[in-house]
PDB file of N, CA, C and O in Angstrom:
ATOM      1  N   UNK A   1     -36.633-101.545   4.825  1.00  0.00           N
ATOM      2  CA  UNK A   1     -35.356-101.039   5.301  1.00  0.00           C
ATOM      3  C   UNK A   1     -35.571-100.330   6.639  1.00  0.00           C
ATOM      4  O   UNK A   1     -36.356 -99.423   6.916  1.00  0.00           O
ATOM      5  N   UNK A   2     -34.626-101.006   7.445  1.00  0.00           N
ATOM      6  CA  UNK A   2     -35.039-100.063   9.674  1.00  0.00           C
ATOM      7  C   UNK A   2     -34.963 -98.062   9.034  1.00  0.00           C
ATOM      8  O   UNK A   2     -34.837 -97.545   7.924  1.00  0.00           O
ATOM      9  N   UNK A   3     -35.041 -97.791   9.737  1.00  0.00           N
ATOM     10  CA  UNK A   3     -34.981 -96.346   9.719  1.00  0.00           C
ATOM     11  C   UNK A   3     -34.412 -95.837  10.892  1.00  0.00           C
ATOM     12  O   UNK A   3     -33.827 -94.756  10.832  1.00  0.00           O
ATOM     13  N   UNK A   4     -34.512 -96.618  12.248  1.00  0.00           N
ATOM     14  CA  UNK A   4     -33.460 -96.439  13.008  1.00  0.00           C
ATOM     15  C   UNK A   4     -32.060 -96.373  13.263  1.00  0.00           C
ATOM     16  O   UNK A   4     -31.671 -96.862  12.202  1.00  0.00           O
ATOM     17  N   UNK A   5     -31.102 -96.143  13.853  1.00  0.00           N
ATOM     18  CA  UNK A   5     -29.701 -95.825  13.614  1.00  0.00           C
ATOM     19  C   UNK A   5     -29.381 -97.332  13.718  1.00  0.00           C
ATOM     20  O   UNK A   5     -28.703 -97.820  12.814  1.00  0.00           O
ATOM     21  N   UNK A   6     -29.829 -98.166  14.795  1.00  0.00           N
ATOM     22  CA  UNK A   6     -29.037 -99.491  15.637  1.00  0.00           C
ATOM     23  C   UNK A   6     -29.512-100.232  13.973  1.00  0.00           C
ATOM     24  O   UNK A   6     -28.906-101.152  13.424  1.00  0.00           O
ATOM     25  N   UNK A   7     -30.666 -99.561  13.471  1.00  0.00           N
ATOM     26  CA  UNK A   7     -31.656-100.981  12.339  1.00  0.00           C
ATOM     27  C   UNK A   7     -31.022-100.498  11.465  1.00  0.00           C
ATOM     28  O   UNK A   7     -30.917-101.502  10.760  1.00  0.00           O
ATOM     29  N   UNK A   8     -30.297 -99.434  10.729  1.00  0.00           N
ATOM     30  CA  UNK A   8     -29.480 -99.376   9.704  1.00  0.00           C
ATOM     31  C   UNK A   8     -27.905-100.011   9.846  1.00  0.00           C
ATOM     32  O   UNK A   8     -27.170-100.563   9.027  1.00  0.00           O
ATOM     33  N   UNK A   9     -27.781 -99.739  10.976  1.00  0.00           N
ATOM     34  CA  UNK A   9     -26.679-100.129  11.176  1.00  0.00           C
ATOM     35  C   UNK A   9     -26.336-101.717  10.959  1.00  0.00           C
ATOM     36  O   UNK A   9     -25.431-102.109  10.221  1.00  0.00           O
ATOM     37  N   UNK A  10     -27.066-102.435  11.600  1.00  0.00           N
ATOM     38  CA  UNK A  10     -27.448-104.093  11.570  1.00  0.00           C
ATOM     39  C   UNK A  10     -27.068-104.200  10.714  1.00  0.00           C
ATOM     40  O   UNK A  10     -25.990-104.711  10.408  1.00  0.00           O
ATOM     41  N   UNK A  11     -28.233-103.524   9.775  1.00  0.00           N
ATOM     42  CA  UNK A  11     -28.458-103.802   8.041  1.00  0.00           C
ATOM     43  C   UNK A  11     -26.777-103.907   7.172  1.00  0.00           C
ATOM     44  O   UNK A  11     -26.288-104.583   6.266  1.00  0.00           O
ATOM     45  N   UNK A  12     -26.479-103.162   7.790  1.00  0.00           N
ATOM     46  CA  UNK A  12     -24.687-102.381   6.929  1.00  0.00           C
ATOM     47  C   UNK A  12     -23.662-103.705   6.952  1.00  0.00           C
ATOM     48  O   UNK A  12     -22.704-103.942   6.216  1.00  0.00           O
ATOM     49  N   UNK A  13     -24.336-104.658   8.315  1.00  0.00           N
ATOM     50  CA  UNK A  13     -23.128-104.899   8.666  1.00  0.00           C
ATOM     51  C   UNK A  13     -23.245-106.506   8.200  1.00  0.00           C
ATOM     52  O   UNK A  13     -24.300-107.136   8.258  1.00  0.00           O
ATOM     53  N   UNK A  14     -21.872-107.095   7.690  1.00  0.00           N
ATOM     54  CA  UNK A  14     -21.987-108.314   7.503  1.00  0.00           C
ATOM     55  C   UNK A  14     -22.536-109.747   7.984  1.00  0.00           C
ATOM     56  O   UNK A  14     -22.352-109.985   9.178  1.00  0.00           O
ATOM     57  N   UNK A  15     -22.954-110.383   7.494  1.00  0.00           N
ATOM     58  CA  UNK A  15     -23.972-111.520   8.410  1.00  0.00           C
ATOM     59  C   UNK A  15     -23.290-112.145   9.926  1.00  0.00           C
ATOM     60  O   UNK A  15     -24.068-112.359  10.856  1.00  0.00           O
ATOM     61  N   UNK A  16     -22.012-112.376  10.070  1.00  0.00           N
ATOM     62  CA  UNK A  16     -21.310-112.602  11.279  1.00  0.00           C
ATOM     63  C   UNK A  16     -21.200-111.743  12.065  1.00  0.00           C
ATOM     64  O   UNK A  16     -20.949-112.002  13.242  1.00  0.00           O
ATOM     65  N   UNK A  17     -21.367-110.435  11.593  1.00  0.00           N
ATOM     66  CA  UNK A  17     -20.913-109.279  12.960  1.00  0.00           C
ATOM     67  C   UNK A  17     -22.023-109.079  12.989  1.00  0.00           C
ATOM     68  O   UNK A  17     -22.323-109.090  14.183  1.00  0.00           O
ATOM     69  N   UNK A  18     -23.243-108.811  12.161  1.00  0.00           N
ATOM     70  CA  UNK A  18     -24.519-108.695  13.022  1.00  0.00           C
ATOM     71  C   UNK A  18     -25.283-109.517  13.746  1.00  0.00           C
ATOM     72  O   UNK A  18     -26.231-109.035  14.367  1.00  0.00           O
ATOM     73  N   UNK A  19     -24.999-110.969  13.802  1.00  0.00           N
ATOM     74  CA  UNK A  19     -24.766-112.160  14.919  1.00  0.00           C
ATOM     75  C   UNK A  19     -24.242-111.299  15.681  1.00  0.00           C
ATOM     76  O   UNK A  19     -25.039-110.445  16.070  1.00  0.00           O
ATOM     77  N   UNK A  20     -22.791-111.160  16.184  1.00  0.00           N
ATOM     78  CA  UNK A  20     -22.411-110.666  17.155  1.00  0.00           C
ATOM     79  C   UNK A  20     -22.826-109.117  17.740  1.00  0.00           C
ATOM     80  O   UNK A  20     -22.607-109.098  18.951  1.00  0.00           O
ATOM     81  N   UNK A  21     -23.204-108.191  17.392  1.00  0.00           N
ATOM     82  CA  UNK A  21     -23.516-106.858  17.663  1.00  0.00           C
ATOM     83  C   UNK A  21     -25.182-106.972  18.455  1.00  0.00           C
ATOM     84  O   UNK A  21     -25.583-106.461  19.500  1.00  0.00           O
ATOM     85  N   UNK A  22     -25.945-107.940  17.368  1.00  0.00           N
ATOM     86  CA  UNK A  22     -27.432-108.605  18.186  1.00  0.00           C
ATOM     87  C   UNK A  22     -26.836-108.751  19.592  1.00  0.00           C
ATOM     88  O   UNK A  22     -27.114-107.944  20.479  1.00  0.00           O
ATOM     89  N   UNK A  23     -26.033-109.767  19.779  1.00  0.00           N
ATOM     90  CA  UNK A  23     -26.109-110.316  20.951  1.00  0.00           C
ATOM     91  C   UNK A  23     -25.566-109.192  22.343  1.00  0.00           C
ATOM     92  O   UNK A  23     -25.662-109.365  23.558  1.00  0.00           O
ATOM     93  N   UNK A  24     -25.079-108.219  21.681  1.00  0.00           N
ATOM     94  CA  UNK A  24     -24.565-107.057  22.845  1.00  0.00           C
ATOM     95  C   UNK A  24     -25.735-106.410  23.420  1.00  0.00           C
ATOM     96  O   UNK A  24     -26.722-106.241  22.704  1.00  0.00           O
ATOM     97  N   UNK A  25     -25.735-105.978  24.793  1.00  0.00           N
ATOM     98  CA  UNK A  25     -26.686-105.344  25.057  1.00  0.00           C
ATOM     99  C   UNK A  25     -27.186-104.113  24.345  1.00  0.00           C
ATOM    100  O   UNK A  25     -26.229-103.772  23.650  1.00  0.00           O
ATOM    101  N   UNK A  26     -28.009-103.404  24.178  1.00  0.00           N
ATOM    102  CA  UNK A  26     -29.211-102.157  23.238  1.00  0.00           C
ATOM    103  C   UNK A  26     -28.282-101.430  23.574  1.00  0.00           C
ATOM    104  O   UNK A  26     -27.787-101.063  22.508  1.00  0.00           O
ATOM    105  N   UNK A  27     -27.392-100.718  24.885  1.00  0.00           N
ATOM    106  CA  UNK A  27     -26.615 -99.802  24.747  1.00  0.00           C
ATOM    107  C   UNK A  27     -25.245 -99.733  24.054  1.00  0.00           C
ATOM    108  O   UNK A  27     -24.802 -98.636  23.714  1.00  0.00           O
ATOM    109  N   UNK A  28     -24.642-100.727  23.860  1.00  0.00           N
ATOM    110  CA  UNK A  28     -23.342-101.114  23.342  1.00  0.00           C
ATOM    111  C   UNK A  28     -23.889-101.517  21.629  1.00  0.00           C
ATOM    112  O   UNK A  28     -23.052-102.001  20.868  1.00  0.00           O
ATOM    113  N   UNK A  29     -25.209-101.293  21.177  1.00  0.00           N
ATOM    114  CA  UNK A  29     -25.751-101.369  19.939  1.00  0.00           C
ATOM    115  C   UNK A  29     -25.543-100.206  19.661  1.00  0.00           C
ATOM    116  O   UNK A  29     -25.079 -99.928  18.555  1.00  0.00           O
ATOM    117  N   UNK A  30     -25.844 -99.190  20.631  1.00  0.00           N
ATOM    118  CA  UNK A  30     -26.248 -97.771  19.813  1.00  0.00           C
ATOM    119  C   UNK A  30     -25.321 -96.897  20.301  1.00  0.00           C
ATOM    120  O   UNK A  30     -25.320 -95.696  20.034  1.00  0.00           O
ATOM    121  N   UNK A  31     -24.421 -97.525  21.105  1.00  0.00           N
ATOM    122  CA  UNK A  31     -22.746 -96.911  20.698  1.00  0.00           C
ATOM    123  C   UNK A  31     -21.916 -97.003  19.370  1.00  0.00           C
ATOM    124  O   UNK A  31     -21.168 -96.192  18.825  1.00  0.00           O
ATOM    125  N   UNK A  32     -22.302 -98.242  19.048  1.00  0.00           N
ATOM    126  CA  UNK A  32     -21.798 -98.580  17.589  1.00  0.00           C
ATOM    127  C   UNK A  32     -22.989 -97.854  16.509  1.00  0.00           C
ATOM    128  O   UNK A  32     -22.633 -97.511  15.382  1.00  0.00           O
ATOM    129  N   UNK A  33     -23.660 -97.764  16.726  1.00  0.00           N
ATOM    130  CA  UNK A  33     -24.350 -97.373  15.783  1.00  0.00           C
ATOM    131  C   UNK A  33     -23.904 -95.951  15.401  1.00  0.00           C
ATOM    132  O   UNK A  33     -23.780 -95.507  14.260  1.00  0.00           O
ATOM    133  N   UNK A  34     -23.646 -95.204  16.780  1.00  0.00           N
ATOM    134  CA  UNK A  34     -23.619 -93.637  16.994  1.00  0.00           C
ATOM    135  C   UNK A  34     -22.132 -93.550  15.701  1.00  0.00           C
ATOM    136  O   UNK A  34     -21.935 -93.029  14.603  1.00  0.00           O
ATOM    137  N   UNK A  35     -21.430 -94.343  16.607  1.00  0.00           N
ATOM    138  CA  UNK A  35     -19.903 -94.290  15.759  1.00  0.00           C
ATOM    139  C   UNK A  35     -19.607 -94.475  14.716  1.00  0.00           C
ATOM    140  O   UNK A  35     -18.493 -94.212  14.262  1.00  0.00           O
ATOM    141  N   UNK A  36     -21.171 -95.307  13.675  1.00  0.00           N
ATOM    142  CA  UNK A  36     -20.863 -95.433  12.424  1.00  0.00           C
ATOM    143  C   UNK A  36     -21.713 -94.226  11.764  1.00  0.00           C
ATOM    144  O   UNK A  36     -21.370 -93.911  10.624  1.00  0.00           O
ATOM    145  N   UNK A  37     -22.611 -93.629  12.256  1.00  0.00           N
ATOM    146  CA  UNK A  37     -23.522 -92.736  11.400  1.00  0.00           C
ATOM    147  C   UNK A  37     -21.787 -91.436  11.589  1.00  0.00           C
ATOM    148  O   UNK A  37     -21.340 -90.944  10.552  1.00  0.00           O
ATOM    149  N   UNK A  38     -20.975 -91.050  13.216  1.00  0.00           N
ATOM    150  CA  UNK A  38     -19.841 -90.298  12.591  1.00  0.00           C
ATOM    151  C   UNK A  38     -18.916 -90.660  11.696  1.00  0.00           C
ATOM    152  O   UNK A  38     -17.932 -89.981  11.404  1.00  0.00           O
ATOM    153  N   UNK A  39     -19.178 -91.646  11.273  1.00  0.00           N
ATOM    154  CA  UNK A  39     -17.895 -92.100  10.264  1.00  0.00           C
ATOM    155  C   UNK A  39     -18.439 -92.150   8.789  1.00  0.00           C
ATOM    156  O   UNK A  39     -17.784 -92.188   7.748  1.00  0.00           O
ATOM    157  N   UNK A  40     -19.699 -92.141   8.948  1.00  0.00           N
ATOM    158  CA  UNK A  40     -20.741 -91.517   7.741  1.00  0.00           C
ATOM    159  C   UNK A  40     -20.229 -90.054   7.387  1.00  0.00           C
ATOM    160  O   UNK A  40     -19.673 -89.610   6.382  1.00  0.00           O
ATOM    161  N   UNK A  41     -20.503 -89.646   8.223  1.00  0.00           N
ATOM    162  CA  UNK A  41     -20.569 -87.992   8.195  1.00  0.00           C
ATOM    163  C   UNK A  41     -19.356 -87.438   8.154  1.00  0.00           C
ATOM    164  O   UNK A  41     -19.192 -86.531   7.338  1.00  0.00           O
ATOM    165  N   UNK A  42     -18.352 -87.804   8.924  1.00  0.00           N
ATOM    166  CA  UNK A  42     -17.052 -87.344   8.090  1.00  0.00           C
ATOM    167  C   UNK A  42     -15.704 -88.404   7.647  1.00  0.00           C
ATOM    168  O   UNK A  42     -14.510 -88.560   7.902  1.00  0.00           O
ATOM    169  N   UNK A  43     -16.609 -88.889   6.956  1.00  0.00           N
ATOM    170  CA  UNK A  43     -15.666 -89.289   5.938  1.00  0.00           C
ATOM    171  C   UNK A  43     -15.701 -88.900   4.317  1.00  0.00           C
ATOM    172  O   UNK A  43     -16.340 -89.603   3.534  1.00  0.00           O
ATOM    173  N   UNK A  44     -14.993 -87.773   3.895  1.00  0.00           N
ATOM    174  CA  UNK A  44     -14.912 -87.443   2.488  1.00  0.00           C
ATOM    175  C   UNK A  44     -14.940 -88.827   1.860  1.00  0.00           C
ATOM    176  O   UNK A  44     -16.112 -89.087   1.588  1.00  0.00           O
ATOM    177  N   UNK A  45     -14.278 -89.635   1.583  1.00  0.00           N
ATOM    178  CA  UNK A  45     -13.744 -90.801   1.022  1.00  0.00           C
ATOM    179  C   UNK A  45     -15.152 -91.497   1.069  1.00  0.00           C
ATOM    180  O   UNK A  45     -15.487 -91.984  -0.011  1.00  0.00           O
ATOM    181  N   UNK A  46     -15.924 -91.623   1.968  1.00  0.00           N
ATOM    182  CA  UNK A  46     -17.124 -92.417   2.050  1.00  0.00           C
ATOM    183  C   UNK A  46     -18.278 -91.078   1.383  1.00  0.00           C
ATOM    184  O   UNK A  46     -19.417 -91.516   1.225  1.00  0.00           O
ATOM    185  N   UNK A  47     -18.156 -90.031   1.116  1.00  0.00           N
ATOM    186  CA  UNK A  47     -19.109 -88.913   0.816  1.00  0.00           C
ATOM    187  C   UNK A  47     -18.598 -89.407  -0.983  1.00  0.00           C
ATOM    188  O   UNK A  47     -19.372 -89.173  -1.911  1.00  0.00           O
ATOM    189  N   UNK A  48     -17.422 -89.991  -1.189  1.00  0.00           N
ATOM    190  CA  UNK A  48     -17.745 -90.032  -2.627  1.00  0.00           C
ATOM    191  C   UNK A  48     -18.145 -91.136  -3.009  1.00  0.00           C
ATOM    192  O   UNK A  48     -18.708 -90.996  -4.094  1.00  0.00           O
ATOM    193  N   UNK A  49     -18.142 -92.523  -2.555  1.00  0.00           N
ATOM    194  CA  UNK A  49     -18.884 -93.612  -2.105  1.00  0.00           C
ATOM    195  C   UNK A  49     -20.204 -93.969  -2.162  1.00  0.00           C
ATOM    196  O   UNK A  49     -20.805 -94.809  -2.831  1.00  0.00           O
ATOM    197  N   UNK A  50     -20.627 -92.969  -1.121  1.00  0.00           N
ATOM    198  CA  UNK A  50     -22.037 -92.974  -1.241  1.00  0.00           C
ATOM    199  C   UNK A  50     -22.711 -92.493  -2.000  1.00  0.00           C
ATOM    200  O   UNK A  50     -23.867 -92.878  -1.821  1.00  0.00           O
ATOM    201  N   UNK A  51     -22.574 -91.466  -3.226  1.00  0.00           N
ATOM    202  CA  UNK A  51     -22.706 -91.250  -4.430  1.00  0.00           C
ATOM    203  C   UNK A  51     -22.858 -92.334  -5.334  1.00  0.00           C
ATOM    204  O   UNK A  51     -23.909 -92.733  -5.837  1.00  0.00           O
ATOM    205  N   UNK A  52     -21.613 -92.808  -5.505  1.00  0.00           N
ATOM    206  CA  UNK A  52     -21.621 -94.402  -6.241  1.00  0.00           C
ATOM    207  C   UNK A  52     -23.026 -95.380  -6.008  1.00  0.00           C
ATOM    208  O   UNK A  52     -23.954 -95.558  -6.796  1.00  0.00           O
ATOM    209  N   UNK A  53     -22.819 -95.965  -4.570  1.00  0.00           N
ATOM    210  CA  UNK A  53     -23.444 -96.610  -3.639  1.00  0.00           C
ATOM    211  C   UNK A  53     -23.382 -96.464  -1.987  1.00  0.00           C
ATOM    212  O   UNK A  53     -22.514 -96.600  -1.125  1.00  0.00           O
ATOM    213  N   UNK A  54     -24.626 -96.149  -2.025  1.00  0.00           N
ATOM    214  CA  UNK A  54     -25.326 -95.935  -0.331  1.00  0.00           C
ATOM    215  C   UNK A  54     -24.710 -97.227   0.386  1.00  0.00           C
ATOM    216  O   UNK A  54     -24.054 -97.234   1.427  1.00  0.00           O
ATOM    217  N   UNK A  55     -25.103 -98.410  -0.480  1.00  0.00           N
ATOM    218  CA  UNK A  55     -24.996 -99.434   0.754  1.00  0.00           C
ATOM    219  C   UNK A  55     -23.595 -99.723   1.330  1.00  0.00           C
ATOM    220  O   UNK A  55     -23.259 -99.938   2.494  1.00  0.00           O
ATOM    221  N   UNK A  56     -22.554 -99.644  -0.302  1.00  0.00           N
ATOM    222  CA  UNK A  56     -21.498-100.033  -0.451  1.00  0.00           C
ATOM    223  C   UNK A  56     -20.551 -98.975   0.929  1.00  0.00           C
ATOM    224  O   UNK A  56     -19.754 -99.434   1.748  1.00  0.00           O
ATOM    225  N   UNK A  57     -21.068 -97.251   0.761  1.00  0.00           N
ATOM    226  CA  UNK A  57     -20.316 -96.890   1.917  1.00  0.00           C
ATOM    227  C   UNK A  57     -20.948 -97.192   3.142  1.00  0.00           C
ATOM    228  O   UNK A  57     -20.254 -96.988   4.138  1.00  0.00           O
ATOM    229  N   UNK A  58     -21.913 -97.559   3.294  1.00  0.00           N
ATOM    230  CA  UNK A  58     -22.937 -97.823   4.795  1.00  0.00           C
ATOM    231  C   UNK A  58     -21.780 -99.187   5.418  1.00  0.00           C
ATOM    232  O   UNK A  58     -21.160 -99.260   6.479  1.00  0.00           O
ATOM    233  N   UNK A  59     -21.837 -99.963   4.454  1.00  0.00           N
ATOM    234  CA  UNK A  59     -20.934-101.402   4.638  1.00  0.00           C
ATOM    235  C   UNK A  59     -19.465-101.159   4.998  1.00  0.00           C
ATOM    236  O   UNK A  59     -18.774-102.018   5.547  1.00  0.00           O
ATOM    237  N   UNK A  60     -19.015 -99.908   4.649  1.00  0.00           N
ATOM    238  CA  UNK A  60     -17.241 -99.702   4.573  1.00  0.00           C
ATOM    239  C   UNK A  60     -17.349 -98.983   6.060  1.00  0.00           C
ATOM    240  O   UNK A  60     -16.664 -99.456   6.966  1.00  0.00           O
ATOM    241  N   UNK A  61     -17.828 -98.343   6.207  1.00  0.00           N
ATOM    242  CA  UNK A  61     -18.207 -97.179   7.409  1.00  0.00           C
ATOM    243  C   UNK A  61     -18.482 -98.537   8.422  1.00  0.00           C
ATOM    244  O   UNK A  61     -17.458 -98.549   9.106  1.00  0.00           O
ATOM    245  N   UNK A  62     -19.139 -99.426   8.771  1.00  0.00           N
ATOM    246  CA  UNK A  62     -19.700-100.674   9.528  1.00  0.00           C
ATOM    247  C   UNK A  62     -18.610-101.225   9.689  1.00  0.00           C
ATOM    248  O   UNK A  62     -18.280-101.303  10.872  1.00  0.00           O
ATOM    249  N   UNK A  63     -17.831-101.689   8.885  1.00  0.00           N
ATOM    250  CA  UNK A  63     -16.510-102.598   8.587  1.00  0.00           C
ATOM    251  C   UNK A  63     -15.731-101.631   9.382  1.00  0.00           C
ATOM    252  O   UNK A  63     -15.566-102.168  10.477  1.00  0.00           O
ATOM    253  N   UNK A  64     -15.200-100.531   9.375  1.00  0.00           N
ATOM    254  CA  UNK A  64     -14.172 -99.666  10.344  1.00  0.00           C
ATOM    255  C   UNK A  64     -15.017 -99.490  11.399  1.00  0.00           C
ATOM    256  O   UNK A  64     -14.435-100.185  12.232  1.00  0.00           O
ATOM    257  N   UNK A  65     -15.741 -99.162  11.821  1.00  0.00           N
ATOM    258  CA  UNK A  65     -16.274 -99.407  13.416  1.00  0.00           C
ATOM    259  C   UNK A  65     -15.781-100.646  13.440  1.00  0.00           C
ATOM    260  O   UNK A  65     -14.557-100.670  13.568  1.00  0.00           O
ATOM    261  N   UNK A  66     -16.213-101.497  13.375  1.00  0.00           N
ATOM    262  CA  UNK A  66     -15.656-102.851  14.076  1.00  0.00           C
ATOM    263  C   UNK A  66     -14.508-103.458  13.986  1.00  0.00           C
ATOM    264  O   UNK A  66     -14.156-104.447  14.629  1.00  0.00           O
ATOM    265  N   UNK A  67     -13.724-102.698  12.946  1.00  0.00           N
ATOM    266  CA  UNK A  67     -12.358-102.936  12.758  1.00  0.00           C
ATOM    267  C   UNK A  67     -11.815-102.413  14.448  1.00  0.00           C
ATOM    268  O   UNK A  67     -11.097-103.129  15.145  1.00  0.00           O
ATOM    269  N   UNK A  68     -12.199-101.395  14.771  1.00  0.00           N
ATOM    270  CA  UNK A  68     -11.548-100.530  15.732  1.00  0.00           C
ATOM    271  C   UNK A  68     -12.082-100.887  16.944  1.00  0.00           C
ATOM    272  O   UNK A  68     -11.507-100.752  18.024  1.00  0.00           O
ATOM    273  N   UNK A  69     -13.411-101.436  16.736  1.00  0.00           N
ATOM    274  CA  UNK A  69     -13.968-102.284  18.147  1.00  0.00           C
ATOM    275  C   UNK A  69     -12.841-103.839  18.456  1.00  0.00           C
ATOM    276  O   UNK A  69     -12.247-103.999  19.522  1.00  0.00           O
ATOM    277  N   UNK A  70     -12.785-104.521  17.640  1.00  0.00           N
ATOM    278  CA  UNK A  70     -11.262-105.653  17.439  1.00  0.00           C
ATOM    279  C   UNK A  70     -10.124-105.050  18.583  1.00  0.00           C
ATOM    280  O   UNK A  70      -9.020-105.583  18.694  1.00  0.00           O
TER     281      UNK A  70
END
């Protein structure tokens, strides 16, 4: 499992958008990345989530970044 922000992030994200997020340049990676570890961190709704399952909110948190990148 990456331990980096951009390599968790990858990880989170569904097989088509991490095709597409690869192909962005390293800085426009770890803009998105930045924006999903804040949507980690405050999201109550994903704090009870990740209790359940880590991956399941890592994946929901990934999915709204790129909803909002759209």
């Amino acid at each position: 499992m990456p331990t980096d922000p951009v390599g968790r992030f990858l990880a989170a994200l569904e097989p088509h958008q991490r095709e597409a997020v690869t192909g962005r340049p390293r800085e426009d990676q770890e803009r998105l990345a930045s924006a999903w570890e804040q949507e980690l961190a405050s999201d109550d709704e994903l704090d009870t989530l990740d209790e359940l399952s880590p991956p399941a909110a890592e994946a929901e948190a990934a999915r709204r970044v790129m909803d909002r990148e759209s």
